[in-house]
Coordinates of C-alpha atoms in Angstrom, one line a residue:
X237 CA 0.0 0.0 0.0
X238 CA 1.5 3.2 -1.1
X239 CA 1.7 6.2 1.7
X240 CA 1.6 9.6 0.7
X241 CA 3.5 12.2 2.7
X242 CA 2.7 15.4 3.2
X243 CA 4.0 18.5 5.5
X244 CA 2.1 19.0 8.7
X245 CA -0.8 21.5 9.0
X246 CA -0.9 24.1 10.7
X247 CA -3.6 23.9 13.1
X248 CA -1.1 20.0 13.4
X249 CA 1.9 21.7 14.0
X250 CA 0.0 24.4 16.9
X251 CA -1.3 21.3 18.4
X252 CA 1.9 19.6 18.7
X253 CA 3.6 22.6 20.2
X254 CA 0.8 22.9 23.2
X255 CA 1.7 19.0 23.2
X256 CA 5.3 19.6 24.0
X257 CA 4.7 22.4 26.4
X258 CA 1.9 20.6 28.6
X259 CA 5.1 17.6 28.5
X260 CA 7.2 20.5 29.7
X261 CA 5.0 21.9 32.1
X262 CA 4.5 18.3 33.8
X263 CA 7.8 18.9 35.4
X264 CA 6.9 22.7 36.6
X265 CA 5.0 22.8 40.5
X266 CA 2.0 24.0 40.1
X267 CA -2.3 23.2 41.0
X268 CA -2.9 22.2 37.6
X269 CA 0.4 21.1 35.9
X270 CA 0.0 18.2 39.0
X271 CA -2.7 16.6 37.0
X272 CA -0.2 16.5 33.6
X273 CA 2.6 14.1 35.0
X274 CA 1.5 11.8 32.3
X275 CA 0.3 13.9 29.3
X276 CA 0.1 11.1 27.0
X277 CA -2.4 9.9 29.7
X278 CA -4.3 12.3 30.7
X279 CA -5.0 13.5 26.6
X280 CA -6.2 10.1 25.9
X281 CA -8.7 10.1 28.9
X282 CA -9.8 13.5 27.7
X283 CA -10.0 12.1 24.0
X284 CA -12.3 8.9 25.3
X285 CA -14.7 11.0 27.3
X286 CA -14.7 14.2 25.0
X287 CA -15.8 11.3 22.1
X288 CA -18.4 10.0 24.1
X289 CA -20.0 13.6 25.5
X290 CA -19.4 15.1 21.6
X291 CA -21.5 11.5 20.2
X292 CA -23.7 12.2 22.5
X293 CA -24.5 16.1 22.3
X294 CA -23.1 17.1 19.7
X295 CA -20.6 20.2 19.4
X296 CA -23.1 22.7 20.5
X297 CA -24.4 20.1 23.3
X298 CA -21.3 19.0 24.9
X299 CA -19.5 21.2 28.0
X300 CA -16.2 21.7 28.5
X301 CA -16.7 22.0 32.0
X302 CA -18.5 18.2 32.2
X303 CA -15.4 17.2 30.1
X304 CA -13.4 18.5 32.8
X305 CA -14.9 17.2 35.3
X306 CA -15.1 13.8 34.3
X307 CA -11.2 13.3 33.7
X308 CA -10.4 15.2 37.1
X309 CA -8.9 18.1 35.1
X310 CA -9.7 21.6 34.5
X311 CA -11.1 23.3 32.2
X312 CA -8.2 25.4 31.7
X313 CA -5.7 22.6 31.1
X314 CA -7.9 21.0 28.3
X315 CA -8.0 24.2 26.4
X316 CA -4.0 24.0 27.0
X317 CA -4.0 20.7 25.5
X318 CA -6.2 21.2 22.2
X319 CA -7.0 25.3 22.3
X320 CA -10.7 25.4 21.7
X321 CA -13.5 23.6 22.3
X322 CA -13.6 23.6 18.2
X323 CA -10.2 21.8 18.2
X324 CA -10.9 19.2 20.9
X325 CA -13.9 18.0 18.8
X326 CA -11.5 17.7 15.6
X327 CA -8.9 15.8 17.7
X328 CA -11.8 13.6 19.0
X329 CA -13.1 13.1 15.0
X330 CA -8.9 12.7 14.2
X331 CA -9.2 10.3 16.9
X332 CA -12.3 8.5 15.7
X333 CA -11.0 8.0 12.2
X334 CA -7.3 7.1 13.2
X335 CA -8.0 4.4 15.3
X336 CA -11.0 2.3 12.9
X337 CA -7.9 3.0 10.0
X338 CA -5.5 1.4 12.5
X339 CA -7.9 -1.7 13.1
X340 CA -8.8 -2.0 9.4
X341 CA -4.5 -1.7 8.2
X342 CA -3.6 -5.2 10.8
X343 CA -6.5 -7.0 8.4
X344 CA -3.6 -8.6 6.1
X345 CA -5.9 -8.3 3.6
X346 CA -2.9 -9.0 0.4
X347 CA -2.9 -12.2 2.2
X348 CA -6.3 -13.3 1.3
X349 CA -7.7 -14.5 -2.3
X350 CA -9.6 -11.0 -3.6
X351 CA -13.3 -12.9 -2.7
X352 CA -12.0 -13.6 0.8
X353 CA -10.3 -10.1 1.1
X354 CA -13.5 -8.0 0.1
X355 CA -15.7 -10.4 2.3
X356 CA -13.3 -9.7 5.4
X357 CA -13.2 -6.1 5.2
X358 CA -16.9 -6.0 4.6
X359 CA -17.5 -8.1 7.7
X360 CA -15.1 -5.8 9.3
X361 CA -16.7 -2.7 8.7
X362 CA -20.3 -4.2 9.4
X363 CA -18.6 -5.1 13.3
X364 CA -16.9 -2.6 13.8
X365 CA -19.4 0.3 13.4
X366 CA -22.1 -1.9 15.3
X367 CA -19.2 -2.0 18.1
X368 CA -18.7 1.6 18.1
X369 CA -21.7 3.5 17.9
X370 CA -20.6 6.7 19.0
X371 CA -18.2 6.7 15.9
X372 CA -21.5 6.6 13.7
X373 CA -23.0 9.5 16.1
X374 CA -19.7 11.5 16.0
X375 CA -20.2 10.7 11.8
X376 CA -24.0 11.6 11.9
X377 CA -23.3 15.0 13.7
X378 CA -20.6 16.3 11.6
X379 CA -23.0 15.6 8.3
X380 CA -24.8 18.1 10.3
X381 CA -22.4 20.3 10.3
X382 CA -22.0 19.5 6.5
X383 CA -18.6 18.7 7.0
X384 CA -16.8 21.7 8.6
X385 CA -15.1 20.6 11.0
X386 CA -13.6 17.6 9.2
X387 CA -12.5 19.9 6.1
X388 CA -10.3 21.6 8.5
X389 CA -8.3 18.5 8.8
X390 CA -6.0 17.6 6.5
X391 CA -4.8 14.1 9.3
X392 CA -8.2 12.6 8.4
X393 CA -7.7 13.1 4.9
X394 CA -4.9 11.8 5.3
X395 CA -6.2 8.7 7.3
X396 CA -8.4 7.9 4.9
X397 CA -5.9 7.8 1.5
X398 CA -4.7 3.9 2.7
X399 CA -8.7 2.3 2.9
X400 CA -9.0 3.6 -0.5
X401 CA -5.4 1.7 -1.6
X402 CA -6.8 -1.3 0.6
X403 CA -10.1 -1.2 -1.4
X404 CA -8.5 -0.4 -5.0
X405 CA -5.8 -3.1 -4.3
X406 CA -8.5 -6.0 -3.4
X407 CA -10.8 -4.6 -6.5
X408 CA -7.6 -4.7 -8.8
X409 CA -6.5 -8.4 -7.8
X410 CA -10.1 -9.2 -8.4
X411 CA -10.4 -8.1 -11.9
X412 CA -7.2 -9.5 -12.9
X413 CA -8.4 -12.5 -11.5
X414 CA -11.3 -12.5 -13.5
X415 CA -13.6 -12.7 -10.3
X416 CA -14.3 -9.0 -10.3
X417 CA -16.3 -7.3 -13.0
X418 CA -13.9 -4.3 -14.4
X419 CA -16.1 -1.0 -14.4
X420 CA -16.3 0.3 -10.8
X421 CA -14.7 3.1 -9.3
X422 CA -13.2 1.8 -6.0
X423 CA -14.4 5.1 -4.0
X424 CA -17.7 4.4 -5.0
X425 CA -17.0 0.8 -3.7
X426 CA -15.6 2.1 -0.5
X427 CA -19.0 4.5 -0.3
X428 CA -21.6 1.6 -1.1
X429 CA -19.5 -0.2 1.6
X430 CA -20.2 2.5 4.1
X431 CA -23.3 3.0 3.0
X432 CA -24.7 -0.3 3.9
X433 CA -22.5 -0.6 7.3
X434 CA -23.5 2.7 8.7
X435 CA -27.7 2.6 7.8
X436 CA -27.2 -0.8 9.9
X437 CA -26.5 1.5 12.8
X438 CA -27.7 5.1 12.3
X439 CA -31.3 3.9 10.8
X440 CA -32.1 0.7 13.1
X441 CA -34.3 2.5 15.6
X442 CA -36.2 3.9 13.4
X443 CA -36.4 1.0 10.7
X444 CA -37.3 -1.4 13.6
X445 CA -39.8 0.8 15.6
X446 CA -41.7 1.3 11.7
X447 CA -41.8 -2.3 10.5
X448 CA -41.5 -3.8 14.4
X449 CA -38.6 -5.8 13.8
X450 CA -36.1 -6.5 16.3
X451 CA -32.2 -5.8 14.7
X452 CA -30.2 -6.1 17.7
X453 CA -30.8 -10.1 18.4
X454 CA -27.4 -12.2 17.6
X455 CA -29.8 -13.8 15.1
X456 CA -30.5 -10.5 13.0
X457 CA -27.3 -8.9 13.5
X458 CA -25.8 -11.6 11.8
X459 CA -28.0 -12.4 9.7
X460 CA -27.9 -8.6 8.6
X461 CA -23.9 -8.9 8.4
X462 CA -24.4 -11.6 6.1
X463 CA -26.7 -9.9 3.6
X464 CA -24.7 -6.6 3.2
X465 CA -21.3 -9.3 2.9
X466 CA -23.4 -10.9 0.1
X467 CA -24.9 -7.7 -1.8
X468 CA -21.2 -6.1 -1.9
X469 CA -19.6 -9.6 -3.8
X470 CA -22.4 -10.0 -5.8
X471 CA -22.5 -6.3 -7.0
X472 CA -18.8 -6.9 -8.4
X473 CA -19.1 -10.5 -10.0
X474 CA -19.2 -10.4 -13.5

């Protein structure tokens, strides 16, 4: 898979400085540089309950202050951390994308036959998002934002150049295989993908309260799995 590399932004770079100088101020006396001995720490606790209040409320929604006092910080040391309440919720979405990308690159997916490969990353992304429901909340609210937020940040663009080289490497053994048909577009692929995997989380309340089905038994979730495993290989056979 290739990797592109590309200079840090800017709101990167800023964020890597207050980084270093919280790391710096760890060793300084002080009320609130106490609670940094362990930045690394204390930003990922911030990160996991900052994900979960954002999911939850949304930017507008979510306080600082109950951010704060969840993690046993202060308000003023999370702004040191990520500036804004603005650049805390792009960390958390950074955060949010970096870590399903993570998951999906230890797949080993070259190592498969291109069926098997497209059926495990399918069955992947069907698990993971019903796992993680706050990543399809954190998704839902930034549509509602049409994207803002996310356009600020070139890591997640980033993040999200190797599942298309994952996806266009599987589709491309495929074809030359002869077991994929050769006229699809592997973005669109990766978008029908997503498509399927994230109604299956974002619409079953409201698809099972109107037809009164039950989708969160073992039975229909994997009986669901199956079906959008099934539609994605069957929409690329020949």
């Amino acid at each position: 898979m290739n990797e592109m590399v590309q200079k840090p932004s800017k709101a990167g770079e800023a964020r890597a400085t207050r980084q270093r100088a919280a790391r710096e101020a760890a060793t300084t006396p002080g009320a609130d540089r106490v609670r940094v001995n362990d930045p690394d720490r204390t930003m990922a606790n911030i990160l996991q309950v900052a994900t979960a209040e954002f999911a939850d409320k949304g930017l507008a929604g979510a306080r600082i202050d109950e951010i704060a006092a969840l993690t046993s910080t202060s308000k003023r040391m999370i702004y040191y951390y990520f500036g804004s309440k603005e650049g805390l919720y792009v960390a958390v979405l950074e955060e949010a994308y970096r870590r399903i990308r993570r998951i999906e690159s230890e797949l080993h997916l070259e190592d498969l036959t291109p069926e098997q490969a497209l059926r495990t990353l399918v069955g992947f992304t069907v698990d993971y998002q019903l796992a993680n429901p706050d990543f399809i909340r954190l998704v839902m609210n930034e549509n509602m934002h049409r994207g803002e937020f996310i356009s600020r940040s070139t890591t997640i663009q980033e993040l999200n150049i190797p599942v298309i080289h994952a996806v266009h490497n599987v589709y491309q053994r495929g074809v030359a295989a002869g077991v994929f048909r050769p006229d699809v577009d592997p973005v669109d692929l990766h978008m029908s993908i997503s498509a399927l995997c994230f109604f299956n989380v974002a619409n079953r309340h409201t698809f099972g309260a109107i037809f009164k089905r039950s989708l969160d038994t073992p039975a229909a979730t994997a009986q669901r799995r199956e079906s959008i495993i099934e539609m994605i290989v069957r929409f690329l056979r020949p």
